[in-house]
Amino acid sequence: MLLLTAAVLLVSQWELVGHTATGRRSSYRDTVAIIVFGLSGVRLAFTPGRHRITSAVAGLTGGGLVIASVLAAHDHVALAAVEAATGTTAIFSALVVLATGSSSSSAPRNRG
């Protein structure tokens, strides 16, 4: 879900970000979120375990996007809506990961 969130936020950059100082600030903020969501999604998808830190970072980044969608200036209202939706999705995904993470990380390791 985090990879899809990153993809939606990335694609929205071409359509919704204006070529102004406000647009650049929005783009820089969203680019950081895209990188965090993408790396978090890859880590969660390909490695077993609960990943508390990864999900916490993704959730905090999502929270930052939700706050920025309300408080920061935007060139288009649609970009604020996309930021709010992707931030909320990231928070939800992080909570799901924390609640349903696999218990394989607590299994004994073979040190043979």
mmCIF file with all atom_site columns, C-alpha atoms in Angstrom:
data_model
loop_
_atom_site.group_PDB
_atom_site.id
_atom_site.type_symbol
_atom_site.label_atom_id
_atom_site.label_alt_id
_atom_site.label_comp_id
_atom_site.label_asym_id
_atom_site.label_entity_id
_atom_site.label_seq_id
_atom_site.pdbx_PDB_ins_code
_atom_site.Cartn_x
_atom_site.Cartn_y
_atom_site.Cartn_z
_atom_site.occupancy
_atom_site.B_iso_or_equiv
_atom_site.pdbx_formal_charge
_atom_site.auth_seq_id
_atom_site.auth_comp_id
_atom_site.auth_asym_id
_atom_site.auth_atom_id
_atom_site.pdbx_PDB_model_num
ATOM 1   C CA . MET A 1 1   ? 0.000  0.000   0.000   1.00 0.00 ? 1   MET A CA 1
ATOM 2   C CA . LEU A 1 2   ? 2.881  2.366   0.723   1.00 0.00 ? 2   LEU A CA 1
ATOM 3   C CA . LEU A 1 3   ? 4.326  1.745   -2.730  1.00 0.00 ? 3   LEU A CA 1
ATOM 4   C CA . LEU A 1 4   ? 0.983  2.627   -4.294  1.00 0.00 ? 4   LEU A CA 1
ATOM 5   C CA . THR A 1 5   ? 0.815  5.732   -2.102  1.00 0.00 ? 5   THR A CA 1
ATOM 6   C CA . ALA A 1 6   ? 4.251  6.792   -3.309  1.00 0.00 ? 6   ALA A CA 1
ATOM 7   C CA . ALA A 1 7   ? 3.241  6.213   -6.935  1.00 0.00 ? 7   ALA A CA 1
ATOM 8   C CA . VAL A 1 8   ? 0.052  8.300   -6.606  1.00 0.00 ? 8   VAL A CA 1
ATOM 9   C CA . LEU A 1 9   ? 1.955  11.150  -4.987  1.00 0.00 ? 9   LEU A CA 1
ATOM 10  C CA . LEU A 1 10  ? 4.656  10.962  -7.662  1.00 0.00 ? 10  LEU A CA 1
ATOM 11  C CA . VAL A 1 11  ? 2.211  11.052  -10.569 1.00 0.00 ? 11  VAL A CA 1
ATOM 12  C CA . SER A 1 12  ? 0.321  13.977  -9.040  1.00 0.00 ? 12  SER A CA 1
ATOM 13  C CA . GLN A 1 13  ? 3.486  16.082  -9.194  1.00 0.00 ? 13  GLN A CA 1
ATOM 14  C CA . TRP A 1 14  ? 3.258  16.491  -12.964 1.00 0.00 ? 14  TRP A CA 1
ATOM 15  C CA . GLU A 1 15  ? -0.353 17.591  -12.974 1.00 0.00 ? 15  GLU A CA 1
ATOM 16  C CA . LEU A 1 16  ? -0.942 19.536  -9.786  1.00 0.00 ? 16  LEU A CA 1
ATOM 17  C CA . VAL A 1 17  ? 2.281  21.348  -8.873  1.00 0.00 ? 17  VAL A CA 1
ATOM 18  C CA . GLY A 1 18  ? 2.591  24.853  -10.294 1.00 0.00 ? 18  GLY A CA 1
ATOM 19  C CA . HIS A 1 19  ? 5.806  26.450  -11.483 1.00 0.00 ? 19  HIS A CA 1
ATOM 20  C CA . THR A 1 20  ? 5.911  28.974  -8.669  1.00 0.00 ? 20  THR A CA 1
ATOM 21  C CA . ALA A 1 21  ? 7.746  29.256  -5.361  1.00 0.00 ? 21  ALA A CA 1
ATOM 22  C CA . THR A 1 22  ? 4.746  27.685  -3.627  1.00 0.00 ? 22  THR A CA 1
ATOM 23  C CA . GLY A 1 23  ? 4.755  24.834  -6.130  1.00 0.00 ? 23  GLY A CA 1
ATOM 24  C CA . ARG A 1 24  ? 8.460  24.210  -5.557  1.00 0.00 ? 24  ARG A CA 1
ATOM 25  C CA . ARG A 1 25  ? 7.951  24.041  -1.777  1.00 0.00 ? 25  ARG A CA 1
ATOM 26  C CA . SER A 1 26  ? 5.084  21.589  -2.243  1.00 0.00 ? 26  SER A CA 1
ATOM 27  C CA . SER A 1 27  ? 7.159  19.550  -4.655  1.00 0.00 ? 27  SER A CA 1
ATOM 28  C CA . TYR A 1 28  ? 10.147 19.351  -2.293  1.00 0.00 ? 28  TYR A CA 1
ATOM 29  C CA . ARG A 1 29  ? 7.921  18.299  0.615   1.00 0.00 ? 29  ARG A CA 1
ATOM 30  C CA . ASP A 1 30  ? 6.153  15.693  -1.494  1.00 0.00 ? 30  ASP A CA 1
ATOM 31  C CA . THR A 1 31  ? 9.422  14.360  -2.904  1.00 0.00 ? 31  THR A CA 1
ATOM 32  C CA . VAL A 1 32  ? 10.707 13.615  0.590   1.00 0.00 ? 32  VAL A CA 1
ATOM 33  C CA . ALA A 1 33  ? 7.441  11.817  1.364   1.00 0.00 ? 33  ALA A CA 1
ATOM 34  C CA . ILE A 1 34  ? 7.679  9.836   -1.899  1.00 0.00 ? 34  ILE A CA 1
ATOM 35  C CA . ILE A 1 35  ? 11.180 8.649   -1.004  1.00 0.00 ? 35  ILE A CA 1
ATOM 36  C CA . VAL A 1 36  ? 10.179 7.683   2.546   1.00 0.00 ? 36  VAL A CA 1
ATOM 37  C CA . PHE A 1 37  ? 7.021  5.868   1.409   1.00 0.00 ? 37  PHE A CA 1
ATOM 38  C CA . GLY A 1 38  ? 8.857  4.074   -1.392  1.00 0.00 ? 38  GLY A CA 1
ATOM 39  C CA . LEU A 1 39  ? 11.727 2.875   0.789   1.00 0.00 ? 39  LEU A CA 1
ATOM 40  C CA . SER A 1 40  ? 9.361  1.901   3.602   1.00 0.00 ? 40  SER A CA 1
ATOM 41  C CA . GLY A 1 41  ? 7.143  0.001   1.197   1.00 0.00 ? 41  GLY A CA 1
ATOM 42  C CA . VAL A 1 42  ? 10.075 -1.922  -0.254  1.00 0.00 ? 42  VAL A CA 1
ATOM 43  C CA . ARG A 1 43  ? 11.373 -2.805  3.208   1.00 0.00 ? 43  ARG A CA 1
ATOM 44  C CA . LEU A 1 44  ? 7.963  -3.965  4.394   1.00 0.00 ? 44  LEU A CA 1
ATOM 45  C CA . ALA A 1 45  ? 7.282  -5.938  1.223   1.00 0.00 ? 45  ALA A CA 1
ATOM 46  C CA . PHE A 1 46  ? 10.541 -7.858  1.000   1.00 0.00 ? 46  PHE A CA 1
ATOM 47  C CA . THR A 1 47  ? 11.702 -8.484  4.558   1.00 0.00 ? 47  THR A CA 1
ATOM 48  C CA . PRO A 1 48  ? 9.876  -10.463 7.260   1.00 0.00 ? 48  PRO A CA 1
ATOM 49  C CA . GLY A 1 49  ? 9.105  -9.060  10.684  1.00 0.00 ? 49  GLY A CA 1
ATOM 50  C CA . ARG A 1 50  ? 7.118  -6.283  12.299  1.00 0.00 ? 50  ARG A CA 1
ATOM 51  C CA . HIS A 1 51  ? 9.342  -3.328  11.361  1.00 0.00 ? 51  HIS A CA 1
ATOM 52  C CA . ARG A 1 52  ? 8.230  -0.984  14.096  1.00 0.00 ? 52  ARG A CA 1
ATOM 53  C CA . ILE A 1 53  ? 10.687 1.756   13.170  1.00 0.00 ? 53  ILE A CA 1
ATOM 54  C CA . THR A 1 54  ? 9.879  1.617   9.462   1.00 0.00 ? 54  THR A CA 1
ATOM 55  C CA . SER A 1 55  ? 6.170  1.809   10.074  1.00 0.00 ? 55  SER A CA 1
ATOM 56  C CA . ALA A 1 56  ? 6.626  4.601   12.628  1.00 0.00 ? 56  ALA A CA 1
ATOM 57  C CA . VAL A 1 57  ? 8.655  6.664   10.151  1.00 0.00 ? 57  VAL A CA 1
ATOM 58  C CA . ALA A 1 58  ? 6.073  6.091   7.413   1.00 0.00 ? 58  ALA A CA 1
ATOM 59  C CA . GLY A 1 59  ? 3.248  6.995   9.788   1.00 0.00 ? 59  GLY A CA 1
ATOM 60  C CA . LEU A 1 60  ? 4.978  10.168  10.969  1.00 0.00 ? 60  LEU A CA 1
ATOM 61  C CA . THR A 1 61  ? 5.671  11.177  7.383   1.00 0.00 ? 61  THR A CA 1
ATOM 62  C CA . GLY A 1 62  ? 2.005  10.581  6.575   1.00 0.00 ? 62  GLY A CA 1
ATOM 63  C CA . GLY A 1 63  ? 1.039  12.704  9.557   1.00 0.00 ? 63  GLY A CA 1
ATOM 64  C CA . GLY A 1 64  ? 3.315  15.450  8.308   1.00 0.00 ? 64  GLY A CA 1
ATOM 65  C CA . LEU A 1 65  ? 1.612  15.334  4.924   1.00 0.00 ? 65  LEU A CA 1
ATOM 66  C CA . VAL A 1 66  ? -1.825 15.574  6.503   1.00 0.00 ? 66  VAL A CA 1
ATOM 67  C CA . ILE A 1 67  ? -0.737 18.584  8.580   1.00 0.00 ? 67  ILE A CA 1
ATOM 68  C CA . ALA A 1 68  ? 0.902  20.191  5.534   1.00 0.00 ? 68  ALA A CA 1
ATOM 69  C CA . SER A 1 69  ? -2.237 19.642  3.470   1.00 0.00 ? 69  SER A CA 1
ATOM 70  C CA . VAL A 1 70  ? -4.179 21.718  5.974   1.00 0.00 ? 70  VAL A CA 1
ATOM 71  C CA . LEU A 1 71  ? -1.644 24.380  6.969   1.00 0.00 ? 71  LEU A CA 1
ATOM 72  C CA . ALA A 1 72  ? 0.694  24.885  3.987   1.00 0.00 ? 72  ALA A CA 1
ATOM 73  C CA . ALA A 1 73  ? -0.051 26.962  0.913   1.00 0.00 ? 73  ALA A CA 1
ATOM 74  C CA . HIS A 1 74  ? -0.839 25.066  -2.301  1.00 0.00 ? 74  HIS A CA 1
ATOM 75  C CA . ASP A 1 75  ? -1.225 26.122  -5.923  1.00 0.00 ? 75  ASP A CA 1
ATOM 76  C CA . HIS A 1 76  ? -4.223 23.814  -6.360  1.00 0.00 ? 76  HIS A CA 1
ATOM 77  C CA . VAL A 1 77  ? -6.793 22.546  -3.896  1.00 0.00 ? 77  VAL A CA 1
ATOM 78  C CA . ALA A 1 78  ? -6.469 19.138  -5.544  1.00 0.00 ? 78  ALA A CA 1
ATOM 79  C CA . LEU A 1 79  ? -2.846 18.860  -4.422  1.00 0.00 ? 79  LEU A CA 1
ATOM 80  C CA . ALA A 1 80  ? -3.895 19.483  -0.821  1.00 0.00 ? 80  ALA A CA 1
ATOM 81  C CA . ALA A 1 81  ? -6.514 16.754  -1.225  1.00 0.00 ? 81  ALA A CA 1
ATOM 82  C CA . VAL A 1 82  ? -3.947 14.323  -2.654  1.00 0.00 ? 82  VAL A CA 1
ATOM 83  C CA . GLU A 1 83  ? -1.558 15.103  0.207   1.00 0.00 ? 83  GLU A CA 1
ATOM 84  C CA . ALA A 1 84  ? -4.304 14.544  2.779   1.00 0.00 ? 84  ALA A CA 1
ATOM 85  C CA . ALA A 1 85  ? -5.418 11.277  1.148   1.00 0.00 ? 85  ALA A CA 1
ATOM 86  C CA . THR A 1 86  ? -1.909 9.859   0.760   1.00 0.00 ? 86  THR A CA 1
ATOM 87  C CA . GLY A 1 87  ? -0.946 10.933  4.270   1.00 0.00 ? 87  GLY A CA 1
ATOM 88  C CA . THR A 1 88  ? -4.033 9.270   5.719   1.00 0.00 ? 88  THR A CA 1
ATOM 89  C CA . THR A 1 89  ? -3.342 6.127   3.698   1.00 0.00 ? 89  THR A CA 1
ATOM 90  C CA . ALA A 1 90  ? 0.243  6.045   4.970   1.00 0.00 ? 90  ALA A CA 1
ATOM 91  C CA . ILE A 1 91  ? -0.914 6.399   8.580   1.00 0.00 ? 91  ILE A CA 1
ATOM 92  C CA . PHE A 1 92  ? -3.459 3.609   8.095   1.00 0.00 ? 92  PHE A CA 1
ATOM 93  C CA . SER A 1 93  ? -0.845 1.375   6.436   1.00 0.00 ? 93  SER A CA 1
ATOM 94  C CA . ALA A 1 94  ? 1.623  1.970   9.265   1.00 0.00 ? 94  ALA A CA 1
ATOM 95  C CA . LEU A 1 95  ? -1.001 1.073   11.865  1.00 0.00 ? 95  LEU A CA 1
ATOM 96  C CA . VAL A 1 96  ? -1.915 -2.097  9.982   1.00 0.00 ? 96  VAL A CA 1
ATOM 97  C CA . VAL A 1 97  ? 1.739  -3.130  9.825   1.00 0.00 ? 97  VAL A CA 1
ATOM 98  C CA . LEU A 1 98  ? 2.139  -2.575  13.559  1.00 0.00 ? 98  LEU A CA 1
ATOM 99  C CA . ALA A 1 99  ? -1.009 -4.557  14.316  1.00 0.00 ? 99  ALA A CA 1
ATOM 100 C CA . THR A 1 100 ? -0.476 -7.512  11.965  1.00 0.00 ? 100 THR A CA 1
ATOM 101 C CA . GLY A 1 101 ? 3.279  -7.888  11.538  1.00 0.00 ? 101 GLY A CA 1
ATOM 102 C CA . SER A 1 102 ? 4.566  -11.434 11.270  1.00 0.00 ? 102 SER A CA 1
ATOM 103 C CA . SER A 1 103 ? 6.163  -13.022 14.290  1.00 0.00 ? 103 SER A CA 1
ATOM 104 C CA . SER A 1 104 ? 9.028  -14.547 12.310  1.00 0.00 ? 104 SER A CA 1
ATOM 105 C CA . SER A 1 105 ? 11.438 -11.996 13.772  1.00 0.00 ? 105 SER A CA 1
ATOM 106 C CA . SER A 1 106 ? 11.108 -13.657 17.202  1.00 0.00 ? 106 SER A CA 1
ATOM 107 C CA . ALA A 1 107 ? 11.905 -17.144 15.872  1.00 0.00 ? 107 ALA A CA 1
ATOM 108 C CA . PRO A 1 108 ? 15.282 -18.591 16.900  1.00 0.00 ? 108 PRO A CA 1
ATOM 109 C CA . ARG A 1 109 ? 17.989 -18.169 14.320  1.00 0.00 ? 109 ARG A CA 1
ATOM 110 C CA . ASN A 1 110 ? 20.213 -20.958 13.115  1.00 0.00 ? 110 ASN A CA 1
ATOM 111 C CA . ARG A 1 111 ? 23.778 -19.923 13.889  1.00 0.00 ? 111 ARG A CA 1
ATOM 112 C CA . GLY A 1 112 ? 25.145 -23.206 12.537  1.00 0.00 ? 112 GLY A CA 1
#
